[in-house]
GROMACS .gro file of N, CA and C in nm:
model
  552
    1MET      N    1   0.084  -0.118   0.000
    1MET     CA    2   0.000   0.000   0.000
    1MET      C    3   0.088   0.124   0.000
    2GLN      N    4   0.048   0.221  -0.081
    2GLN     CA    5   0.121   0.346  -0.090
    2GLN      C    6   0.059   0.448   0.006
    3HIS      N    7   0.142   0.527   0.070
    3HIS     CA    8   0.094   0.629   0.163
    3HIS      C    9   0.099   0.766   0.096
    4LEU      N   10  -0.007   0.840   0.112
    4LEU     CA   11  -0.012   0.977   0.062
    4LEU      C   12  -0.010   1.070   0.183
    5HIS      N   13   0.084   1.162   0.183
    5HIS     CA   14   0.100   1.251   0.297
    5HIS      C   15   0.033   1.385   0.269
    6SER      N   16  -0.040   1.435   0.365
    6SER     CA   17  -0.101   1.568   0.355
    6SER      C   18  -0.062   1.646   0.480
    7TYR      N   19   0.062   1.691   0.482
    7TYR     CA   20   0.118   1.755   0.601
    7TYR      C   21   0.043   1.882   0.641
    8TRP      N   22  -0.017   1.950   0.544
    8TRP     CA   23  -0.092   2.073   0.575
    8TRP      C   24  -0.207   2.046   0.671
    9ARG      N   25  -0.256   1.923   0.678
    9ARG     CA   26  -0.368   1.891   0.767
    9ARG      C   27  -0.331   1.909   0.914
   10MET      N   28  -0.202   1.897   0.947
   10MET     CA   29  -0.161   1.915   1.086
   10MET      C   30  -0.193   2.055   1.136
   11GLU      N   31  -0.184   2.155   1.047
   11GLU     CA   32  -0.220   2.292   1.086
   11GLU      C   33  -0.363   2.294   1.137
   12TYR      N   34  -0.453   2.225   1.068
   12TYR     CA   35  -0.593   2.219   1.109
   12TYR      C   36  -0.609   2.139   1.238
   13ILE      N   37  -0.543   2.024   1.244
   13ILE     CA   38  -0.557   1.935   1.359
   13ILE      C   39  -0.506   2.002   1.486
   14GLU      N   40  -0.393   2.071   1.475
   14GLU     CA   41  -0.331   2.132   1.593
   14GLU      C   42  -0.382   2.272   1.624
   15ALA      N   43  -0.457   2.331   1.533
   15ALA     CA   44  -0.507   2.468   1.555
   15ALA      C   45  -0.601   2.472   1.674
   16PRO      N   46  -0.596   2.581   1.750
   16PRO     CA   47  -0.691   2.593   1.861
   16PRO      C   48  -0.833   2.590   1.807
   17LYS      N   49  -0.918   2.516   1.873
   17LYS     CA   50  -1.057   2.504   1.829
   17LYS      C   51  -1.137   2.623   1.882
   18PRO      N   52  -1.231   2.672   1.801
   18PRO     CA   53  -1.312   2.785   1.849
   18PRO      C   54  -1.395   2.744   1.969
   19PRO      N   55  -1.426   2.840   2.056
   19PRO     CA   56  -1.511   2.808   2.171
   19PRO      C   57  -1.644   2.752   2.124
   20GLN      N   58  -1.708   2.671   2.208
   20GLN     CA   59  -1.835   2.607   2.173
   20GLN      C   60  -1.942   2.706   2.131
   21GLY      N   61  -1.938   2.826   2.183
   21GLY     CA   62  -2.039   2.925   2.149
   21GLY      C   63  -2.029   2.977   2.007
   22GLY      N   64  -1.927   2.935   1.933
   22GLY     CA   65  -1.914   2.980   1.795
   22GLY      C   66  -1.862   3.122   1.782
   23ARG      N   67  -1.786   3.170   1.877
   23ARG     CA   68  -1.739   3.309   1.880
   23ARG      C   69  -1.645   3.343   1.765
   24LEU      N   70  -1.592   3.246   1.697
   24LEU     CA   71  -1.499   3.270   1.587
   24LEU      C   72  -1.554   3.373   1.489
   25PHE      N   73  -1.678   3.356   1.447
   25PHE     CA   74  -1.734   3.442   1.344
   25PHE      C   75  -1.777   3.579   1.395
   26THR      N   76  -1.787   3.597   1.526
   26THR     CA   77  -1.812   3.731   1.578
   26THR      C   78  -1.680   3.804   1.603
   27GLU      N   79  -1.573   3.729   1.625
   27GLU     CA   80  -1.442   3.789   1.650
   27GLU      C   81  -1.371   3.829   1.521
   28LEU      N   82  -1.384   3.752   1.414
   28LEU     CA   83  -1.314   3.782   1.289
   28LEU      C   84  -1.335   3.925   1.241
   29PRO      N   85  -1.460   3.974   1.234
   29PRO     CA   86  -1.479   4.111   1.185
   29PRO      C   87  -1.420   4.218   1.276
   30ARG      N   88  -1.389   4.182   1.399
   30ARG     CA   89  -1.334   4.278   1.495
   30ARG      C   90  -1.182   4.285   1.491
   31LEU      N   91  -1.117   4.200   1.412
   31LEU     CA   92  -0.971   4.199   1.408
   31LEU      C   93  -0.915   4.331   1.356
   32GLY      N   94  -0.991   4.401   1.272
   32GLY     CA   95  -0.946   4.531   1.224
   32GLY      C   96  -0.869   4.526   1.094
   33ASP      N   97  -0.829   4.410   1.049
   33ASP     CA   98  -0.756   4.396   0.923
   33ASP      C   99  -0.821   4.285   0.843
   34ASP      N  100  -0.897   4.323   0.741
   34ASP     CA  101  -0.969   4.222   0.663
   34ASP      C  102  -0.877   4.125   0.592
   35ARG      N  103  -0.759   4.169   0.554
   35ARG     CA  104  -0.664   4.079   0.487
   35ARG      C  105  -0.621   3.967   0.582
   36VAL      N  106  -0.590   4.002   0.705
   36VAL     CA  107  -0.551   3.902   0.806
   36VAL      C  108  -0.668   3.810   0.836
   37ALA      N  109  -0.788   3.867   0.847
   37ALA     CA  110  -0.908   3.788   0.878
   37ALA      C  111  -0.959   3.711   0.756
   38LEU      N  112  -0.905   3.740   0.638
   38LEU     CA  113  -0.946   3.681   0.510
   38LEU      C  114  -1.090   3.720   0.472
   39ILE      N  115  -1.136   3.835   0.523
   39ILE     CA  116  -1.269   3.885   0.487
   39ILE      C  117  -1.259   3.954   0.352
   40VAL      N  118  -1.331   3.899   0.256
   40VAL     CA  119  -1.326   3.948   0.118
   40VAL      C  120  -1.421   4.067   0.099
   41HIS      N  121  -1.535   4.065   0.168
   41HIS     CA  122  -1.636   4.171   0.151
   41HIS      C  123  -1.723   4.180   0.276
   42ARG      N  124  -1.766   4.302   0.306
   42ARG     CA  125  -1.861   4.327   0.415
   42ARG      C  126  -1.983   4.397   0.356
   43SER      N  127  -2.099   4.350   0.392
   43SER     CA  128  -2.223   4.423   0.362
   43SER      C  129  -2.271   4.482   0.494
   44SER      N  130  -2.392   4.532   0.497
   44SER     CA  131  -2.440   4.593   0.621
   44SER      C  132  -2.471   4.490   0.730
   45LEU      N  133  -2.509   4.367   0.691
   45LEU     CA  134  -2.552   4.268   0.790
   45LEU      C  135  -2.477   4.135   0.784
   46SER      N  136  -2.386   4.121   0.688
   46SER     CA  137  -2.311   3.995   0.676
   46SER      C  138  -2.177   4.021   0.610
   47TYR      N  139  -2.095   3.917   0.603
   47TYR     CA  140  -1.965   3.931   0.537
   47TYR      C  141  -1.929   3.800   0.468
   48LEU      N  142  -1.835   3.812   0.372
   48LEU     CA  143  -1.780   3.696   0.302
   48LEU      C  144  -1.636   3.677   0.348
   49VAL      N  145  -1.603   3.555   0.387
   49VAL     CA  146  -1.468   3.525   0.435
   49VAL      C  147  -1.421   3.396   0.369
   50LEU      N  148  -1.293   3.392   0.335
   50LEU     CA  149  -1.235   3.268   0.283
   50LEU      C  150  -1.229   3.164   0.394
   51ASN      N  151  -1.265   3.041   0.361
   51ASN     CA  152  -1.252   2.932   0.456
   51ASN      C  153  -1.103   2.902   0.472
   52LYS      N  154  -1.056   2.903   0.595
   52LYS     CA  155  -0.914   2.879   0.622
   52LYS      C  156  -0.872   2.737   0.587
   53TYR      N  157  -0.966   2.644   0.587
   53TYR     CA  158  -0.939   2.505   0.553
   53TYR      C  159  -1.035   2.465   0.440
   54PRO      N  160  -1.008   2.514   0.318
   54PRO     CA  161  -1.105   2.501   0.209
   54PRO      C  162  -1.115   2.361   0.150
   55TYR      N  163  -1.233   2.332   0.097
   55TYR     CA  164  -1.252   2.211   0.017
   55TYR      C  165  -1.191   2.231  -0.121
   56ASN      N  166  -1.199   2.351  -0.174
   56ASN     CA  167  -1.143   2.388  -0.303
   56ASN      C  168  -1.094   2.532  -0.293
   57PRO      N  169  -1.002   2.574  -0.379
   57PRO     CA  170  -0.959   2.714  -0.378
   57PRO      C  171  -1.078   2.807  -0.401
   58GLY      N  172  -1.089   2.911  -0.321
   58GLY     CA  173  -1.199   3.004  -0.334
   58GLY      C  174  -1.319   2.972  -0.247
   59HIS      N  175  -1.311   2.866  -0.166
   59HIS     CA  176  -1.421   2.826  -0.078
   59HIS      C  177  -1.451   2.943   0.017
   60LEU      N  178  -1.568   3.003  -0.002
   60LEU     CA  179  -1.609   3.118   0.079
   60LEU      C  180  -1.718   3.081   0.178
   61LEU      N  181  -1.727   3.158   0.284
   61LEU     CA  182  -1.835   3.146   0.382
   61LEU      C  183  -1.908   3.279   0.386
   62ALA      N  184  -2.040   3.275   0.380
   62ALA     CA  185  -2.124   3.393   0.398
   62ALA      C  186  -2.176   3.387   0.541
   63VAL      N  187  -2.146   3.490   0.619
   63VAL     CA  188  -2.171   3.487   0.763
   63VAL      C  189  -2.247   3.612   0.807
   64PRO      N  190  -2.360   3.595   0.876
   64PRO     CA  191  -2.425   3.714   0.932
   64PRO      C  192  -2.342   3.768   1.049
   65PHE      N  193  -2.340   3.899   1.066
   65PHE     CA  194  -2.266   3.956   1.178
   65PHE      C  195  -2.325   3.909   1.311
   66ARG      N  196  -2.457   3.902   1.318
   66ARG     CA  197  -2.523   3.861   1.442
   66ARG      C  198  -2.509   3.710   1.460
   67ASP      N  199  -2.474   3.668   1.580
   67ASP     CA  200  -2.452   3.527   1.611
   67ASP      C  201  -2.585   3.456   1.634
   68VAL      N  202  -2.630   3.384   1.532
   68VAL     CA  203  -2.750   3.300   1.543
   68VAL      C  204  -2.712   3.161   1.493
   69ALA      N  205  -2.785   3.060   1.538
   69ALA     CA  206  -2.753   2.922   1.501
   69ALA      C  207  -2.840   2.869   1.387
   70ASP      N  208  -2.952   2.933   1.359
   70ASP     CA  209  -3.048   2.878   1.264
   70ASP      C  210  -3.103   2.989   1.175
   71PRO      N  211  -3.127   2.962   1.047
   71PRO     CA  212  -3.182   3.066   0.959
   71PRO      C  213  -3.314   3.124   1.009
   72ALA      N  214  -3.392   3.046   1.083
   72ALA     CA  215  -3.520   3.094   1.135
   72ALA      C  216  -3.501   3.208   1.235
   73GLU      N  217  -3.382   3.221   1.291
   73GLU     CA  218  -3.354   3.327   1.389
   73GLU      C  219  -3.317   3.460   1.323
   74LEU      N  220  -3.293   3.459   1.192
   74LEU     CA  221  -3.257   3.581   1.122
   74LEU      C  222  -3.380   3.669   1.100
   75THR      N  223  -3.358   3.799   1.100
   75THR     CA  224  -3.466   3.891   1.064
   75THR      C  225  -3.484   3.883   0.912
   76PRO      N  226  -3.596   3.930   0.859
   76PRO     CA  227  -3.612   3.932   0.713
   76PRO      C  228  -3.499   4.008   0.643
   77ALA      N  229  -3.455   4.119   0.700
   77ALA     CA  230  -3.345   4.195   0.640
   77ALA      C  231  -3.215   4.114   0.641
   78GLU      N  232  -3.188   4.043   0.751
   78GLU     CA  233  -3.067   3.960   0.759
   78GLU      C  234  -3.072   3.846   0.659
   79ARG      N  235  -3.189   3.784   0.643
   79ARG     CA  236  -3.203   3.675   0.545
   79ARG      C  237  -3.175   3.726   0.404
   80ALA      N  238  -3.233   3.841   0.370
   80ALA     CA  239  -3.213   3.897   0.236
   80ALA      C  240  -3.066   3.933   0.215
   81ASP      N  241  -3.003   3.991   0.316
   81ASP     CA  242  -2.863   4.031   0.305
   81ASP      C  243  -2.772   3.909   0.292
   82LEU      N  244  -2.799   3.805   0.370
   82LEU     CA  245  -2.718   3.683   0.362
   82LEU      C  246  -2.731   3.619   0.224
   83MET      N  247  -2.853   3.613   0.171
   83MET     CA  248  -2.872   3.557   0.037
   83MET      C  249  -2.800   3.642  -0.067
   84ASP      N  250  -2.805   3.774  -0.052
   84ASP     CA  251  -2.734   3.861  -0.145
   84ASP      C  252  -2.583   3.838  -0.137
   85SER      N  253  -2.532   3.813  -0.017
   85SER     CA  254  -2.389   3.783  -0.001
   85SER      C  255  -2.353   3.652  -0.069
   86ILE      N  256  -2.440   3.553  -0.061
   86ILE     CA  257  -2.416   3.425  -0.128
   86ILE      C  258  -2.409   3.446  -0.279
   87ILE      N  259  -2.502   3.524  -0.332
   87ILE     CA  260  -2.503   3.551  -0.476
   87ILE      C  261  -2.380   3.631  -0.516
   88LEU      N  262  -2.340   3.729  -0.434
   88LEU     CA  263  -2.219   3.804  -0.462
   88LEU      C  264  -2.098   3.711  -0.463
   89ALA      N  265  -2.092   3.617  -0.371
   89ALA     CA  266  -1.982   3.520  -0.369
   89ALA      C  267  -1.974   3.445  -0.501
   90GLN      N  268  -2.088   3.401  -0.552
   90GLN     CA  269  -2.089   3.332  -0.681
   90GLN      C  270  -2.036   3.423  -0.792
   91GLU      N  271  -2.081   3.548  -0.794
   91GLU     CA  272  -2.038   3.641  -0.898
   91GLU      C  273  -1.888   3.666  -0.892
   92VAL      N  274  -1.836   3.685  -0.772
   92VAL     CA  275  -1.692   3.709  -0.755
   92VAL      C  276  -1.612   3.586  -0.797
   93LEU      N  277  -1.657   3.468  -0.754
   93LEU     CA  278  -1.586   3.345  -0.791
   93LEU      C  279  -1.592   3.320  -0.941
   94ARG      N  280  -1.706   3.348  -1.003
   94ARG     CA  281  -1.714   3.332  -1.150
   94ARG      C  282  -1.613   3.422  -1.219
   95ALA      N  283  -1.600   3.546  -1.172
   95ALA     CA  284  -1.508   3.640  -1.233
   95ALA      C  285  -1.362   3.605  -1.205
   96ALA      N  286  -1.334   3.551  -1.087
   96ALA     CA  287  -1.195   3.527  -1.046
   96ALA      C  288  -1.142   3.391  -1.087
   97VAL      N  289  -1.222   3.285  -1.070
   97VAL     CA  290  -1.168   3.150  -1.090
   97VAL      C  291  -1.247   3.064  -1.188
   98ARG      N  292  -1.354   3.117  -1.243
   98ARG     CA  293  -1.433   3.052  -1.348
   98ARG      C  294  -1.468   2.905  -1.320
   99PRO      N  295  -1.541   2.880  -1.212
   99PRO     CA  296  -1.579   2.741  -1.182
   99PRO      C  297  -1.687   2.691  -1.278
  100ASP      N  298  -1.700   2.559  -1.287
  100ASP     CA  299  -1.805   2.497  -1.368
  100ASP      C  300  -1.937   2.487  -1.291
  101GLY      N  301  -1.932   2.502  -1.160
  101GLY     CA  302  -2.052   2.492  -1.077
  101GLY      C  303  -2.018   2.528  -0.934
  102PHE      N  304  -2.118   2.513  -0.846
  102PHE     CA  305  -2.101   2.546  -0.705
  102PHE      C  306  -2.172   2.444  -0.618
  103ASN      N  307  -2.118   2.420  -0.500
  103ASN     CA  308  -2.192   2.358  -0.390
  103ASN      C  309  -2.218   2.472  -0.292
  104ILE      N  310  -2.344   2.491  -0.257
  104ILE     CA  311  -2.382   2.595  -0.161
  104ILE      C  312  -2.467   2.529  -0.054
  105GLY      N  313  -2.429   2.547   0.072
  105GLY     CA  314  -2.507   2.480   0.175
  105GLY      C  315  -2.480   2.528   0.316
  106LEU      N  316  -2.566   2.480   0.405
  106LEU     CA  317  -2.559   2.508   0.548
  106LEU      C  318  -2.546   2.376   0.621
  107ASN      N  319  -2.463   2.370   0.723
  107ASN     CA  320  -2.453   2.254   0.810
  107ASN      C  321  -2.506   2.297   0.946
  108LEU      N  322  -2.629   2.259   0.978
  108LEU     CA  323  -2.693   2.305   1.101
  108LEU      C  324  -2.687   2.194   1.206
  109GLY      N  325  -2.608   2.215   1.310
  109GLY     CA  326  -2.594   2.116   1.416
  109GLY      C  327  -2.479   2.022   1.391
  110SER      N  328  -2.423   1.968   1.498
  110SER     CA  329  -2.306   1.880   1.486
  110SER      C  330  -2.337   1.752   1.409
  111ALA      N  331  -2.459   1.700   1.418
  111ALA     CA  332  -2.494   1.579   1.344
  111ALA      C  333  -2.491   1.602   1.193
  112ALA      N  334  -2.509   1.727   1.152
  112ALA     CA  335  -2.508   1.761   1.009
  112ALA      C  336  -2.369   1.806   0.963
  113GLY      N  337  -2.272   1.800   1.051
  113GLY     CA  338  -2.136   1.839   1.014
  113GLY      C  339  -2.098   1.979   1.057
  114GLY      N  340  -2.189   2.049   1.126
  114GLY     CA  341  -2.158   2.184   1.172
  114GLY      C  342  -2.057   2.181   1.286
  115SER      N  343  -1.945   2.252   1.269
  115SER     CA  344  -1.843   2.255   1.374
  115SER      C  345  -1.846   2.387   1.451
  116VAL      N  346  -1.916   2.487   1.398
  116VAL     CA  347  -1.931   2.617   1.462
  116VAL      C  348  -2.080   2.648   1.466
  117THR      N  349  -2.131   2.689   1.582
  117THR     CA  350  -2.275   2.710   1.594
  117THR      C  351  -2.324   2.837   1.526
  118HIS      N  352  -2.236   2.933   1.502
  118HIS     CA  353  -2.274   3.057   1.434
  118HIS      C  354  -2.310   3.023   1.290
  119LEU      N  355  -2.433   3.056   1.251
  119LEU     CA  356  -2.482   3.027   1.116
  119LEU      C  357  -2.386   3.079   1.010
  120HIS      N  358  -2.359   2.998   0.910
  120HIS     CA  359  -2.279   3.041   0.796
  120HIS      C  360  -2.310   2.950   0.678
  121ALA      N  361  -2.303   3.006   0.559
  121ALA     CA  362  -2.326   2.930   0.436
  121ALA      C  363  -2.194   2.907   0.366
  122HIS      N  364  -2.174   2.785   0.317
  122HIS     CA  365  -2.055   2.750   0.239
  122HIS      C  366  -2.085   2.774   0.092
  123ILE      N  367  -1.994   2.841   0.023
  123ILE     CA  368  -2.002   2.858  -0.121
  123ILE      C  369  -1.872   2.798  -0.175
  124VAL      N  370  -1.883   2.679  -0.234
  124VAL     CA  371  -1.765   2.605  -0.279
  124VAL      C  372  -1.764   2.599  -0.431
  125PRO      N  373  -1.664   2.662  -0.495
  125PRO     CA  374  -1.656   2.651  -0.641
  125PRO      C  375  -1.615   2.509  -0.680
  126ARG      N  376  -1.673   2.460  -0.789
  126ARG     CA  377  -1.642   2.324  -0.835
  126ARG      C  378  -1.605   2.328  -0.983
  127TRP      N  379  -1.519   2.236  -1.022
  127TRP     CA  380  -1.478   2.222  -1.161
  127TRP      C  381  -1.501   2.078  -1.204
  128ASN      N  382  -1.535   2.061  -1.329
  128ASN     CA  383  -1.552   1.926  -1.382
  128ASN      C  384  -1.424   1.848  -1.356
  129GLY      N  385  -1.438   1.731  -1.296
  129GLY     CA  386  -1.322   1.645  -1.270
  129GLY      C  387  -1.244   1.681  -1.146
  130ASP      N  388  -1.291   1.776  -1.063
  130ASP     CA  389  -1.213   1.812  -0.944
  130ASP      C  390  -1.221   1.708  -0.834
  131ASN      N  391  -1.314   1.617  -0.841
  131ASN     CA  392  -1.326   1.513  -0.739
  131ASN      C  393  -1.258   1.387  -0.790
  132ASN      N  394  -1.125   1.390  -0.792
  132ASN     CA  395  -1.050   1.276  -0.843
  132ASN      C  396  -1.020   1.177  -0.730
  133PHE      N  397  -0.930   1.088  -0.752
  133PHE     CA  398  -0.902   0.982  -0.655
  133PHE      C  399  -0.839   1.032  -0.526
  134MET      N  400  -0.773   1.147  -0.529
  134MET     CA  401  -0.702   1.194  -0.410
  134MET      C  402  -0.795   1.211  -0.289
  135PRO      N  403  -0.903   1.289  -0.300
  135PRO     CA  404  -0.990   1.301  -0.182
  135PRO      C  405  -1.074   1.177  -0.157
  136VAL      N  406  -1.107   1.105  -0.263
  136VAL     CA  407  -1.193   0.988  -0.247
  136VAL      C  408  -1.118   0.873  -0.182
  137LEU      N  409  -1.001   0.839  -0.235
  137LEU     CA  410  -0.925   0.726  -0.183
  137LEU      C  411  -0.814   0.768  -0.088
  138GLY      N  412  -0.750   0.878  -0.119
  138GLY     CA  413  -0.634   0.920  -0.041
  138GLY      C  414  -0.664   1.011   0.075
  139GLN      N  415  -0.792   1.053   0.089
  139GLN     CA  416  -0.830   1.145   0.196
  139GLN      C  417  -0.738   1.267   0.196
  140THR      N  418  -0.700   1.312   0.076
  140THR     CA  419  -0.608   1.423   0.059
  140THR      C  420  -0.663   1.517  -0.047
  141ARG      N  421  -0.659   1.644  -0.020
  141ARG     CA  422  -0.703   1.743  -0.119
  141ARG      C  423  -0.580   1.815  -0.173
  142LEU      N  424  -0.581   1.838  -0.301
  142LEU     CA  425  -0.475   1.915  -0.363
  142LEU      C  426  -0.527   2.056  -0.388
  143LEU      N  427  -0.466   2.153  -0.326
  143LEU     CA  428  -0.508   2.292  -0.342
  143LEU      C  429  -0.397   2.365  -0.418
  144PRO      N  430  -0.425   2.408  -0.541
  144PRO     CA  431  -0.319   2.464  -0.624
  144PRO      C  432  -0.284   2.609  -0.594
  145GLN      N  433  -0.349   2.670  -0.495
  145GLN     CA  434  -0.323   2.811  -0.469
  145GLN      C  435  -0.328   2.838  -0.319
  146ALA      N  436  -0.234   2.919  -0.270
  146ALA     CA  437  -0.231   2.956  -0.129
  146ALA      C  438  -0.346   3.051  -0.097
  147LEU      N  439  -0.392   3.051   0.029
  147LEU     CA  440  -0.504   3.136   0.070
  147LEU      C  441  -0.479   3.284   0.040
  148GLY      N  442  -0.359   3.331   0.067
  148GLY     CA  443  -0.329   3.473   0.041
  148GLY      C  444  -0.343   3.508  -0.106
  149ALA      N  445  -0.297   3.420  -0.193
  149ALA     CA  446  -0.311   3.443  -0.338
  149ALA      C  447  -0.457   3.440  -0.380
  150THR      N  448  -0.534   3.348  -0.323
  150THR     CA  449  -0.677   3.342  -0.354
  150THR      C  450  -0.746   3.469  -0.306
  151TYR      N  451  -0.713   3.515  -0.186
  151TYR     CA  452  -0.770   3.639  -0.132
  151TYR      C  453  -0.745   3.755  -0.229
  152GLU      N  454  -0.620   3.771  -0.272
  152GLU     CA  455  -0.585   3.882  -0.362
  152GLU      C  456  -0.660   3.871  -0.494
  153ARG      N  457  -0.674   3.751  -0.544
  153ARG     CA  458  -0.745   3.730  -0.671
  153ARG      C  459  -0.892   3.770  -0.659
  154LEU      N  460  -0.957   3.730  -0.549
  154LEU     CA  461  -1.098   3.764  -0.529
  154LEU      C  462  -1.115   3.914  -0.506
  155ARG      N  463  -1.027   3.973  -0.425
  155ARG     CA  464  -1.037   4.117  -0.399
  155ARG      C  465  -1.013   4.198  -0.527
  156ALA      N  466  -0.931   4.148  -0.617
  156ALA     CA  467  -0.901   4.219  -0.742
  156ALA      C  468  -1.024   4.231  -0.831
  157VAL      N  469  -1.110   4.130  -0.833
  157VAL     CA  470  -1.228   4.135  -0.921
  157VAL      C  471  -1.350   4.195  -0.852
  158LEU      N  472  -1.347   4.208  -0.720
  158LEU     CA  473  -1.464   4.256  -0.646
  158LEU      C  474  -1.513   4.393  -0.692
  159PRO      N  475  -1.428   4.495  -0.711
  159PRO     CA  476  -1.480   4.625  -0.755
  159PRO      C  477  -1.557   4.617  -0.887
  160GLY      N  478  -1.508   4.540  -0.982
  160GLY     CA  479  -1.577   4.525  -1.110
  160GLY      C  480  -1.712   4.456  -1.094
  161VAL      N  481  -1.716   4.354  -1.010
  161VAL     CA  482  -1.842   4.282  -0.987
  161VAL      C  483  -1.943   4.376  -0.921
  162LEU      N  484  -1.899   4.451  -0.821
  162LEU     CA  485  -1.989   4.545  -0.753
  162LEU      C  486  -2.037   4.654  -0.849
  163ALA      N  487  -1.949   4.702  -0.937
  163ALA     CA  488  -1.989   4.805  -1.035
  163ALA      C  489  -2.095   4.750  -1.131
  164ARG      N  490  -2.077   4.627  -1.177
  164ARG     CA  491  -2.176   4.565  -1.266
  164ARG      C  492  -2.310   4.549  -1.195
  165ARG      N  493  -2.307   4.514  -1.068
  165ARG     CA  494  -2.431   4.499  -0.991
  165ARG      C  495  -2.505   4.632  -0.981
  166ARG      N  496  -2.431   4.740  -0.962
  166ARG     CA  497  -2.496   4.871  -0.950
  166ARG      C  498  -2.561   4.913  -1.081
  167ARG      N  499  -2.507   4.869  -1.194
  167ARG     CA  500  -2.563   4.904  -1.324
  167ARG      C  501  -2.683   4.820  -1.363
  168LYS      N  502  -2.701   4.704  -1.298
  168LYS     CA  503  -2.813   4.615  -1.332
  168LYS      C  504  -2.945   4.677  -1.288
  169PRO      N  505  -3.048   4.670  -1.374
  169PRO     CA  506  -3.179   4.717  -1.330
  169PRO      C  507  -3.228   4.631  -1.212
  170GLY      N  508  -3.284   4.696  -1.112
  170GLY     CA  509  -3.337   4.623  -0.997
  170GLY      C  510  -3.231   4.579  -0.898
  171ALA      N  511  -3.106   4.624  -0.916
  171ALA     CA  512  -3.000   4.583  -0.824
  171ALA      C  513  -3.028   4.641  -0.686
  172ARG      N  514  -2.987   4.566  -0.584
  172ARG     CA  515  -3.006   4.614  -0.446
  172ARG      C  516  -2.925   4.740  -0.424
  173LYS      N  517  -2.985   4.833  -0.358
  173LYS     CA  518  -2.917   4.957  -0.322
  173LYS      C  519  -2.867   4.942  -0.179
  174GLY      N  520  -2.745   4.890  -0.162
  174GLY     CA  521  -2.691   4.869  -0.028
  174GLY      C  522  -2.641   4.999   0.031
  175LYS      N  523  -2.659   5.015   0.158
  175LYS     CA  524  -2.610   5.133   0.228
  175LYS      C  525  -2.472   5.101   0.283
  176ALA      N  526  -2.390   5.202   0.290
  176ALA     CA  527  -2.257   5.184   0.346
  176ALA      C  528  -2.272   5.137   0.491
  177SER      N  529  -2.189   5.045   0.528
  177SER     CA  530  -2.198   4.988   0.662
  177SER      C  531  -2.103   5.057   0.758
  178HIS      N  532  -2.149   5.075   0.879
  178HIS     CA  533  -2.061   5.126   0.983
  178HIS      C  534  -1.958   5.021   1.020
  179ARG      N  535  -1.977   4.897   0.975
  179ARG     CA  536  -1.887   4.788   1.009
  179ARG      C  537  -1.770   4.776   0.912
  180ARG      N  538  -1.770   4.851   0.806
  180ARG     CA  539  -1.664   4.838   0.704
  180ARG      C  540  -1.530   4.883   0.761
  181ARG      N  541  -1.429   4.810   0.723
  181ARG     CA  542  -1.292   4.850   0.755
  181ARG      C  543  -1.212   4.839   0.627
  182LYS      N  544  -1.118   4.923   0.613
  182LYS     CA  545  -1.034   4.922   0.494
  182LYS      C  546  -0.932   4.809   0.504
  183SER      N  547  -0.915   4.736   0.393
  183SER     CA  548  -0.810   4.634   0.388
  183SER      C  549  -0.675   4.703   0.382
  184ARG      N  550  -0.579   4.639   0.444
  184ARG     CA  551  -0.444   4.699   0.444
  184ARG      C  552  -0.357   4.632   0.344
   0.00000   0.00000   0.00000
């Protein structure tokens, strides 16, 4: 039997685990540096952040600022904003990495695979043939791009995507958020 090594997994295994209350997603926006926090975009009620341990390059999370565990706990405005962030994630990923499709989902509760109780949606870009033998048999994922490079690539296309959205008829008129911080 041949062994396949995925040394990068030790970073995940040894990393401090977030507190049970799911405080990770309330603390990230408070770091003050979106580049360090890997926050790609902030809206008034939610934000997009790169998953630190992605399934594929560009794996984004759409996270409401308010710490809730279930979509039913969101206000109508928060639900609309979170959905808009998910759609923005798709638009940015299409412009930056040109995926063939997406997996978009929520893992609610530990039995469903949720490791953080703070509600968040996964937006995973997919390419034809990306599920090869490595993750299936080798339990190893090959990620061809570092997180920092992915962050820069997504941030580079974001202004163009936002400009196109503003020109679309019926586009949401988002208000500037008091939560915005400038990337350094």
